[in-house]
Short mmCIF file of C-alpha atoms and ligand atoms in Angstrom, two decimals:
data_model
loop_
_atom_site.label_atom_id
_atom_site.label_comp_id
_atom_site.label_asym_id
_atom_site.label_seq_id
_atom_site.Cartn_x
_atom_site.Cartn_y
_atom_site.Cartn_z
CA MET A 1 -19.50 -1.79 -6.97
CA HIS A 2 -20.91 0.56 -4.33
CA THR A 3 -18.85 2.71 -2.57
CA VAL A 4 -21.11 2.22 0.37
CA ASP A 5 -20.43 -1.55 0.40
CA LEU A 6 -16.62 -1.52 0.07
CA ILE A 7 -16.87 1.02 3.25
CA MET A 8 -18.59 -1.65 4.59
CA LYS A 9 -16.80 -4.19 4.11
CA LYS A 10 -14.34 -3.07 5.28
CA ARG A 11 -16.03 -1.56 8.52
CA GLU A 12 -16.54 -5.50 9.41
CA GLY A 13 -12.51 -6.41 8.77
CA HIS A 14 -13.24 -8.44 5.24
CA ALA A 15 -9.71 -7.78 2.55
CA LEU A 16 -11.02 -5.56 -0.61
CA THR A 17 -9.97 -7.38 -3.80
CA GLN A 18 -8.18 -6.06 -6.96
CA GLU A 19 -11.02 -4.44 -8.63
CA GLU A 20 -12.44 -2.81 -5.41
CA ILE A 21 -9.44 -0.92 -5.03
CA LYS A 22 -9.25 -0.40 -8.32
CA TYR A 23 -13.16 1.20 -8.31
CA ILE A 24 -12.42 3.19 -5.36
CA ILE A 25 -9.28 5.03 -6.81
CA GLU A 26 -10.20 5.79 -10.42
CA ASN A 27 -13.25 6.28 -9.18
CA TYR A 28 -11.64 8.47 -6.55
CA THR A 29 -9.21 10.16 -8.73
CA LYS A 30 -12.41 11.10 -11.34
CA GLY A 31 -13.72 13.16 -8.77
CA ASN A 32 -16.83 10.28 -8.89
CA ILE A 33 -16.60 9.54 -5.14
CA PRO A 34 -16.99 12.44 -2.51
CA ASP A 35 -13.97 13.04 0.24
CA TYR A 36 -16.79 11.74 2.65
CA GLN A 37 -16.94 9.02 1.66
CA ILE A 38 -13.08 7.97 1.44
CA SER A 39 -13.21 9.99 4.34
CA ALA A 40 -15.39 7.20 6.56
CA LEU A 41 -13.04 4.11 4.32
CA LEU A 42 -9.42 5.89 5.99
CA MET A 43 -10.59 5.32 9.07
CA ALA A 44 -12.04 1.93 8.56
CA ILE A 45 -8.50 0.96 7.44
CA TYR A 46 -7.13 2.75 10.12
CA PHE A 47 -8.74 0.55 12.61
CA LYS A 48 -9.17 -3.04 10.53
CA GLY A 49 -5.34 -2.82 8.45
CA MET A 50 -4.44 -3.72 5.26
CA ASN A 51 -3.41 -7.38 4.25
CA ASP A 52 -0.69 -7.06 1.78
CA GLU A 53 -1.92 -8.10 -1.60
CA GLU A 54 -4.92 -4.62 -0.51
CA ALA A 55 -1.26 -2.77 0.51
CA LYS A 56 0.33 -3.89 -3.22
CA ASN A 57 -3.18 -3.71 -5.03
CA LEU A 58 -3.81 0.37 -3.75
CA ALA A 59 0.20 1.10 -4.45
CA ASN A 60 -0.17 0.08 -8.27
CA ALA A 61 -4.04 1.54 -8.92
CA MET A 62 -2.65 4.64 -7.13
CA ALA A 63 0.68 4.77 -9.55
CA HIS A 64 -1.78 4.05 -12.09
CA SER A 65 -3.89 7.15 -11.35
CA GLY A 66 -1.33 9.33 -13.80
CA ASP A 67 1.80 9.09 -16.07
CA MET A 68 4.05 5.94 -15.47
CA ILE A 69 7.57 7.72 -16.46
CA ASP A 70 8.51 5.57 -18.76
CA LEU A 71 12.83 5.05 -18.45
CA SER A 72 13.25 2.14 -21.39
CA LEU A 73 14.69 4.51 -23.85
CA ILE A 74 17.22 5.52 -20.69
CA ASP A 75 19.95 1.98 -21.87
CA GLY A 76 21.19 -0.05 -18.13
CA ILE A 77 19.55 -0.26 -14.85
CA LYS A 78 18.25 3.16 -13.49
CA VAL A 79 18.21 2.73 -9.75
CA ASP A 80 16.05 5.50 -7.36
CA LYS A 81 16.29 5.75 -3.66
CA HIS A 82 13.91 7.14 -0.91
CA SER A 83 13.89 8.01 2.56
CA THR A 84 11.29 8.49 4.86
CA GLY A 85 12.18 11.52 5.65
CA GLY A 86 14.53 12.90 8.51
CA VAL A 87 15.87 15.92 10.10
CA GLY A 88 20.00 16.60 8.54
CA ASP A 89 18.93 14.16 5.31
CA LYS A 90 21.33 15.43 2.30
CA VAL A 91 21.76 11.58 1.41
CA THR A 92 20.00 12.20 -2.63
CA LEU A 93 22.64 15.93 -2.57
CA ILE A 94 26.06 13.71 -2.03
CA LEU A 95 24.68 9.70 -3.75
CA GLY A 96 22.75 10.73 -6.47
CA PRO A 97 25.84 12.42 -8.67
CA LEU A 98 27.45 9.34 -6.87
CA LEU A 99 26.70 6.82 -8.43
CA ALA A 100 26.48 7.90 -11.60
CA SER A 101 29.81 9.15 -11.67
CA LEU A 102 30.95 5.14 -11.39
CA GLY A 103 28.98 4.71 -14.80
CA VAL A 104 24.86 4.24 -12.63
CA LYS A 105 21.22 5.39 -14.42
CA PHE A 106 20.53 8.25 -11.12
CA ALA A 107 16.95 8.63 -12.23
CA LYS A 108 15.49 10.94 -9.12
CA MET A 109 12.00 12.23 -8.81
CA SER A 110 11.85 14.35 -5.21
CA GLY A 111 9.34 16.29 -3.48
CA ARG A 112 9.11 18.98 -1.52
CA GLY A 113 9.94 19.51 2.97
CA LEU A 114 6.76 19.40 4.79
CA GLY A 115 6.90 19.67 8.60
CA HIS A 116 9.76 19.51 9.89
CA THR A 117 11.65 17.28 7.08
CA GLY A 118 13.63 18.69 4.41
CA GLY A 119 13.45 18.36 1.59
CA THR A 120 15.66 17.34 -1.94
CA ILE A 121 14.17 19.62 -4.38
CA ASP A 122 13.73 22.68 -2.26
CA LYS A 123 17.87 22.20 -1.55
CA LEU A 124 19.35 22.37 -4.56
CA GLU A 125 17.05 25.65 -4.94
CA SER A 126 18.96 26.48 -2.93
CA ILE A 127 21.07 26.55 -5.22
CA PRO A 128 20.28 29.95 -7.79
CA GLY A 129 19.42 28.67 -11.57
CA TYR A 130 18.64 25.16 -10.64
CA LYS A 131 15.67 24.60 -12.33
CA VAL A 132 13.69 22.10 -10.67
CA GLU A 133 11.03 21.26 -13.47
CA LEU A 134 12.02 19.35 -16.39
CA LYS A 135 10.33 18.52 -19.26
CA VAL A 136 9.28 13.75 -19.16
CA GLU A 137 11.65 14.23 -22.11
CA ASP A 138 14.39 16.32 -21.20
CA PHE A 139 14.03 14.16 -17.95
CA ILE A 140 15.51 11.62 -19.99
CA LYS A 141 18.02 13.41 -22.45
CA GLN A 142 20.22 14.41 -19.49
CA VAL A 143 19.88 10.66 -17.85
CA LYS A 144 21.21 9.75 -20.84
CA ASP A 145 23.45 11.97 -21.52
CA ILE A 146 25.58 13.15 -17.77
CA GLY A 147 23.67 9.45 -15.65
CA ILE A 148 21.53 11.78 -12.97
CA ALA A 149 18.92 14.38 -13.43
CA ILE A 150 17.42 15.42 -9.60
CA VAL A 151 14.17 17.42 -10.70
CA GLY A 152 10.67 17.99 -8.89
CA GLN A 153 8.37 15.41 -9.83
CA SER A 154 7.41 15.60 -13.41
CA GLY A 155 4.29 14.86 -15.29
CA ASP A 156 1.72 14.07 -13.25
CA VAL A 157 2.70 11.20 -11.02
CA ALA A 158 0.95 9.28 -8.64
CA PRO A 159 -2.22 11.94 -8.10
CA ALA A 160 -4.60 9.47 -6.92
CA ASP A 161 -1.35 9.72 -3.93
CA LYS A 162 -2.30 13.60 -3.60
CA LYS A 163 -5.17 14.00 -2.88
CA LEU A 164 -5.54 11.22 -0.58
CA TYR A 165 -2.17 11.92 1.47
CA ALA A 166 -4.15 16.23 1.75
CA LEU A 167 -7.62 14.19 2.83
CA ARG A 168 -5.37 12.33 5.14
CA ASP A 169 -3.48 14.61 6.28
CA VAL A 170 -7.56 15.66 7.62
CA THR A 171 -9.22 12.96 8.87
CA ALA A 172 -6.54 11.56 11.01
CA THR A 173 -4.98 8.55 8.82
CA VAL A 174 -1.83 10.03 8.12
CA ASP A 175 0.56 7.13 10.25
CA ILE A 176 -1.46 3.38 8.85
CA ILE A 177 1.63 1.37 7.79
CA PRO A 178 -0.81 0.42 4.65
CA LEU A 179 -1.17 3.67 3.61
CA ILE A 180 2.01 5.15 4.01
CA ALA A 181 3.59 1.78 2.05
CA SER A 182 1.12 1.91 -0.15
CA SER A 183 1.69 5.99 -0.86
CA ILE A 184 5.75 5.60 -0.48
CA MET A 185 5.66 3.24 -3.45
CA SER A 186 2.74 4.13 -5.90
CA LYS A 187 5.49 7.33 -7.11
CA LYS A 188 7.97 5.63 -6.66
CA LEU A 189 6.74 2.54 -9.50
CA ALA A 190 5.18 5.31 -11.05
CA SER A 191 9.18 7.09 -12.04
CA GLY A 192 10.28 3.73 -13.05
CA ALA A 193 13.61 3.17 -12.08
CA ASP A 194 14.56 -0.97 -11.94
CA ALA A 195 16.24 -1.04 -8.58
CA ILE A 196 14.95 0.95 -5.18
CA VAL A 197 16.83 1.48 -2.03
CA LEU A 198 14.57 3.06 0.67
CA ASP A 199 16.00 4.21 3.81
CA VAL A 200 13.65 3.81 6.67
CA LYS A 201 14.99 6.07 9.08
CA VAL A 202 13.85 4.78 13.04
CA GLY A 203 13.61 7.36 15.72
CA HIS A 204 12.00 10.71 17.78
CA GLY A 205 12.84 13.41 13.85
CA ALA A 206 11.70 10.34 11.96
CA PHE A 207 8.12 9.35 11.00
CA MET A 208 8.72 5.45 12.80
CA LYS A 209 9.96 5.97 16.70
CA THR A 210 10.56 2.36 17.28
CA GLU A 211 12.29 -0.21 15.14
CA GLU A 212 10.12 -2.97 15.55
CA GLU A 213 7.40 -0.31 13.15
CA ALA A 214 9.80 0.50 10.75
CA GLU A 215 10.49 -2.68 10.78
CA LYS A 216 6.88 -3.76 8.99
CA LEU A 217 6.98 -1.01 6.71
CA ALA A 218 10.79 -1.85 5.23
CA LYS A 219 9.43 -4.59 4.57
CA LEU A 220 5.68 -3.39 3.67
CA MET A 221 7.21 -1.29 0.17
CA VAL A 222 10.17 -4.36 -0.44
CA GLU A 223 6.99 -6.59 -0.76
CA ILE A 224 5.35 -3.95 -3.10
CA GLY A 225 8.31 -3.12 -4.79
CA ARG A 226 9.68 -6.68 -5.62
CA LEU A 227 5.55 -7.60 -6.49
CA SER A 228 5.94 -4.77 -9.20
CA GLY A 229 9.31 -6.76 -10.68
CA ARG A 230 11.57 -3.96 -8.90
CA LYS A 231 14.94 -5.05 -6.75
CA MET A 232 14.21 -4.05 -3.24
CA THR A 233 16.34 -3.37 -0.68
CA ALA A 234 15.42 -1.85 2.79
CA ILE A 235 17.55 -0.27 5.71
CA LEU A 236 16.75 1.03 8.58
CA THR A 237 19.01 3.81 9.91
CA GLY A 238 18.37 6.15 13.23
CA MET A 239 16.93 9.29 14.04
CA ASP A 240 17.75 9.60 17.25
CA GLU A 241 20.37 13.36 15.98
CA PRO A 242 20.53 14.92 13.05
CA LEU A 243 22.99 12.93 9.84
CA GLY A 244 25.59 15.00 9.53
CA HIS A 245 25.95 18.76 11.42
CA LYS A 246 24.34 21.31 9.20
CA ILE A 247 19.76 21.80 8.59
CA GLY A 248 18.94 24.21 6.26
CA ASN A 249 18.80 24.43 2.21
CA GLY A 250 21.63 26.01 1.80
CA LEU A 251 24.17 25.00 5.38
CA GLU A 252 22.47 21.33 3.71
CA VAL A 253 24.19 22.34 0.00
CA TYR A 254 26.57 23.19 1.32
CA GLU A 255 27.43 19.52 3.85
CA ALA A 256 27.63 17.65 0.61
CA ILE A 257 29.90 19.43 -1.58
CA GLU A 258 32.10 19.02 2.02
CA THR A 259 31.61 15.47 1.41
CA LEU A 260 31.13 15.24 -2.57
CA HIS A 261 34.81 16.78 -1.71
CA GLY A 262 36.25 13.82 1.09
CA ARG A 263 35.59 16.11 4.00
CA GLY A 264 32.08 14.82 4.58
CA PRO A 265 30.56 13.71 8.70
CA LYS A 266 31.45 9.75 8.56
CA ASP A 267 27.02 9.49 9.90
CA LEU A 268 26.35 11.13 6.55
CA VAL A 269 29.04 9.46 4.51
CA ASP A 270 28.35 5.83 6.69
CA VAL A 271 24.49 6.23 5.40
CA THR A 272 25.29 6.98 2.05
CA VAL A 273 27.68 4.52 0.79
CA GLU A 274 25.33 2.14 2.41
CA ILE A 275 22.49 3.13 0.16
CA GLY A 276 25.57 3.08 -3.12
CA ALA A 277 27.10 -0.31 -2.28
CA HIS A 278 23.25 -2.19 -2.29
CA LEU A 279 23.47 0.46 -5.57
CA LEU A 280 26.31 -0.74 -7.42
CA GLY A 281 24.94 -4.74 -6.71
CA ASP A 282 21.87 -3.30 -8.83
CA ALA A 283 22.87 -2.19 -10.81
CA ASN A 284 25.89 -4.96 -11.63
CA ILE A 285 28.80 -2.52 -11.80
CA GLU A 286 29.88 -4.41 -8.27
CA LYS A 287 27.97 -7.21 -6.64
CA ASP A 288 30.76 -6.97 -3.71
CA PHE A 289 29.34 -5.03 -0.58
CA ASN A 290 32.63 -4.22 0.85
CA ARG A 291 34.83 -3.50 -2.70
CA ALA A 292 31.70 -1.63 -3.42
CA LYS A 293 32.50 0.67 -0.65
CA THR A 294 36.00 0.77 -1.63
CA LEU A 295 34.83 2.74 -4.99
CA LEU A 296 32.32 4.53 -3.57
CA HIS A 297 34.51 5.65 -1.24
CA ASP A 298 37.28 6.39 -3.54
CA ALA A 299 35.42 8.45 -5.93
CA LEU A 300 34.26 11.22 -3.43
CA HIS A 301 37.34 11.40 -2.60
CA ASP A 302 39.23 11.40 -6.16
CA GLY A 303 36.72 14.57 -7.22
CA ARG A 304 35.13 12.27 -9.55
CA ALA A 305 31.07 12.87 -7.49
CA PHE A 306 32.21 16.30 -7.10
CA ASN A 307 32.69 17.51 -10.57
CA LYS A 308 29.45 15.21 -11.60
CA PHE A 309 27.41 16.91 -8.81
CA LEU A 310 28.65 20.29 -10.95
CA GLU A 311 27.48 18.65 -14.44
CA VAL A 312 24.14 18.09 -13.35
CA VAL A 313 23.91 21.76 -11.60
CA LYS A 314 25.24 22.99 -15.28
CA ALA A 315 22.80 20.65 -16.87
CA GLN A 316 20.14 22.14 -14.83
CA GLY A 317 20.89 26.03 -14.49
CA GLY A 318 22.04 26.60 -11.71
CA ASP A 319 25.39 29.39 -10.46
CA LEU A 320 28.50 26.59 -10.89
CA ASP A 321 30.25 29.14 -8.82
CA VAL A 322 28.15 28.94 -5.87
CA LEU A 323 29.84 25.87 -5.85
CA SER A 324 33.51 26.33 -5.49
CA HIS A 325 32.69 29.57 -3.18
CA PRO A 326 29.17 27.77 -0.92
CA GLU A 327 29.62 30.29 2.56
CA LYS A 328 27.53 32.38 -0.65
CA LEU A 329 24.83 30.14 0.33
CA LEU A 330 24.50 31.33 4.01
CA SER A 331 23.32 33.81 5.82
CA LYS A 332 25.81 36.53 7.45
CA LYS A 333 23.46 36.94 10.18
CA LEU A 334 24.58 34.34 13.33
CA GLU A 335 23.61 33.72 16.73
CA TYR A 336 25.55 31.41 19.04
CA VAL A 337 24.01 28.47 21.08
CA TYR A 338 26.02 28.18 24.25
CA ALA A 339 26.28 24.42 26.60
CA GLU A 340 24.29 25.66 30.49
CA SER A 341 26.80 22.40 31.93
CA SER A 342 29.83 20.08 30.83
CA GLY A 343 29.52 16.77 30.52
CA TYR A 344 28.92 14.52 27.47
CA ILE A 345 25.53 14.65 24.94
CA GLU A 346 23.31 12.03 25.99
CA GLU A 347 20.21 12.85 23.63
CA MET A 348 20.22 15.49 20.29
CA ASN A 349 16.35 14.76 19.88
CA ALA A 350 16.12 15.01 16.06
CA LEU A 351 12.50 16.26 16.15
CA GLU A 352 13.28 19.56 18.50
CA ILE A 353 15.93 20.50 16.26
CA GLY A 354 14.33 19.99 13.01
CA LYS A 355 11.32 22.66 14.45
CA ALA A 356 13.98 25.10 15.81
CA ALA A 357 15.61 24.51 12.07
CA MET A 358 11.15 25.36 10.50
CA ARG A 359 11.71 28.04 12.88
CA LEU A 360 14.10 30.09 11.70
CA GLY A 361 12.65 30.28 7.74
CA ALA A 362 14.43 26.70 6.67
CA GLY A 363 11.14 24.56 6.54
CA ARG A 364 7.51 24.92 5.74
CA GLU A 365 4.22 25.09 8.84
CA THR A 366 1.82 24.67 5.63
CA LYS A 367 2.64 24.14 1.39
CA GLU A 368 1.92 28.08 1.30
CA ASP A 369 4.88 29.25 4.25
CA GLN A 370 7.99 30.69 2.28
CA ILE A 371 11.08 29.14 3.03
CA TYR A 372 14.56 30.92 3.66
CA MET A 373 17.61 29.38 2.00
CA GLU A 374 19.78 31.08 3.74
CA VAL A 375 19.01 30.07 7.77
CA GLY A 376 19.63 27.70 9.41
CA ILE A 377 20.89 25.19 12.28
CA ASP A 378 25.13 24.13 12.22
CA LEU A 379 25.20 21.69 15.56
CA HIS A 380 28.74 21.48 15.81
CA GLN A 381 28.75 18.57 18.58
CA LYS A 382 26.95 14.53 18.47
CA ILE A 383 25.91 12.68 20.80
CA GLY A 384 28.19 11.56 22.77
CA SER A 385 30.49 14.14 22.13
CA TYR A 386 32.40 15.81 25.59
CA VAL A 387 31.55 19.67 26.16
CA GLU A 388 32.09 22.04 28.76
CA LYS A 389 30.34 24.78 30.07
CA GLY A 390 30.13 27.74 28.25
CA ASP A 391 31.29 26.57 24.77
CA VAL A 392 29.17 26.62 21.53
CA LEU A 393 26.38 24.04 20.18
CA ALA A 394 25.27 25.66 16.96
CA THR A 395 25.88 28.15 15.11
CA LEU A 396 22.44 29.48 13.61
CA TYR A 397 22.19 31.45 10.08
CA VAL A 398 19.24 33.32 10.46
CA ARG A 399 17.45 36.35 9.47
CA ASP A 400 14.64 37.68 11.27
CA LYS A 401 12.69 35.41 12.83
CA GLY A 402 12.40 32.38 15.64
CA VAL A 403 15.99 32.75 17.57
CA ASP A 404 14.68 32.70 20.48
CA GLU A 405 12.54 29.81 20.10
CA ALA A 406 15.14 28.58 17.80
CA LYS A 407 17.80 28.87 21.52
CA ARG A 408 14.91 27.36 23.45
CA LEU A 409 13.68 24.12 20.96
CA ILE A 410 17.95 23.18 20.71
CA LEU A 411 18.54 23.65 24.08
CA ASN A 412 16.08 21.47 25.10
CA ALA A 413 16.68 19.22 22.89
CA LEU A 414 19.96 18.11 24.03
CA SER A 415 20.61 17.06 26.86
CA ILE A 416 23.81 16.19 28.92
CA GLY A 417 25.32 13.91 31.69
CA LYS A 418 27.78 11.61 32.04
CA GLU A 419 27.53 8.81 30.00
CA LYS A 420 29.16 8.33 26.41
CA ARG A 421 26.31 7.10 25.05
CA ASP A 422 26.98 5.37 21.52
CA ILE A 423 24.25 5.07 19.10
CA GLU A 424 23.42 2.65 16.32
CA LEU A 425 24.06 4.50 13.14
CA ILE A 426 22.80 1.17 10.38
CA LYS A 427 20.33 -1.03 11.84
CA LYS A 428 19.22 -3.51 10.04
CA THR A 429 18.88 -4.18 6.06
CA ILE A 430 16.69 -6.02 4.70
CA LYS A 431 16.18 -7.21 0.99
N1 URA B 501 5.26 9.91 3.23
C1 URA B 501 4.78 9.29 1.19
O1 URA B 501 5.13 10.11 0.85
N2 URA B 501 3.36 9.05 2.15
C2 URA B 501 2.64 9.47 3.00
O2 URA B 501 2.07 8.06 3.06
C3 URA B 501 3.89 9.14 4.18
C4 URA B 501 5.51 9.70 5.02
#
């Protein structure tokens, strides 16, 4: 097989076979095919697309390019969730302990944040001592012992995806639905869970700006997972405004703790419980969706979910004292953003607010950037709230940079008007 022939085949709009995709991925991972040929192939895919079969074959080839984590030593059904990335999305921090407190095995490998969206691993690292790197054997042992582990990617999971994603990033070929679907699913397939819920975000703060695009991506990922023998569900959820009120690593752990004590903001609780109810069904713990939701609400309110969070933080070496005093996670230096007029909040552009948090130092613009755990934004209002001119719209937890720019970004992200808008949070479920 010759790479140039495969580039030409795709350029002419033909589908690549399973063997051809395997050949490309195996040889690219080994360094036998140069970046310039893969760049040309990616651009051909950008213009000619890929069918579902090609996307499934690509996901599987990338999954098999490195370690396939074998969770079969853990009894029962192992579950995982994935969010396509949003602002203020701290669902994993709550959902994991919540499900584990109800007997579900939650074996989660998470990522770091880049750009305006945060990553679960960075958030957990704001807890002093929390170890995000566990050997695969220790990861498995912890899930067997306490039902949950949340770690960074252990072992060498989908190295082909890592290499390809870095190339897509610099060749303007990131936003191609079959490539996004196969990239996400390669890591999910390699991570070994039996049942997966995907939270596909829609709106200004998300990868997918329209419901139509989000639905296409969701359906393709569900199909890829199902064809590979996994139980799959995708939900489309709104990212027109940040999820919850708090954005930034320590602030998001703070809000997760509040939620694990039964005091979470409604939108955050609703998304967490929706995903949780699907996974309780998949794990054969409660098949009735409404009864599953009740179980989840109960565990958030009666201390079981928070106690499981204490267990996982303890098992991974984190400082338990900050979980009782989460204000220790936050900067003491505060700034405020004030409303410049009176009325209802009609818009709260999540992308711009995510950028504001990044300017304060909560996120990375490049992989090398250092992040500050104690900075971020606490939004006091949501879309539909009424404010008077001069009210505090947001408290900023700051350090030494980005304050003026963050204030300007937040004010530009908000529009205040006469209309009391309601927004739809959970838009669609795809099984
Ligand atoms: N997230 C991924 O993991 N891969 C993509 O291609 C896009 C988002």
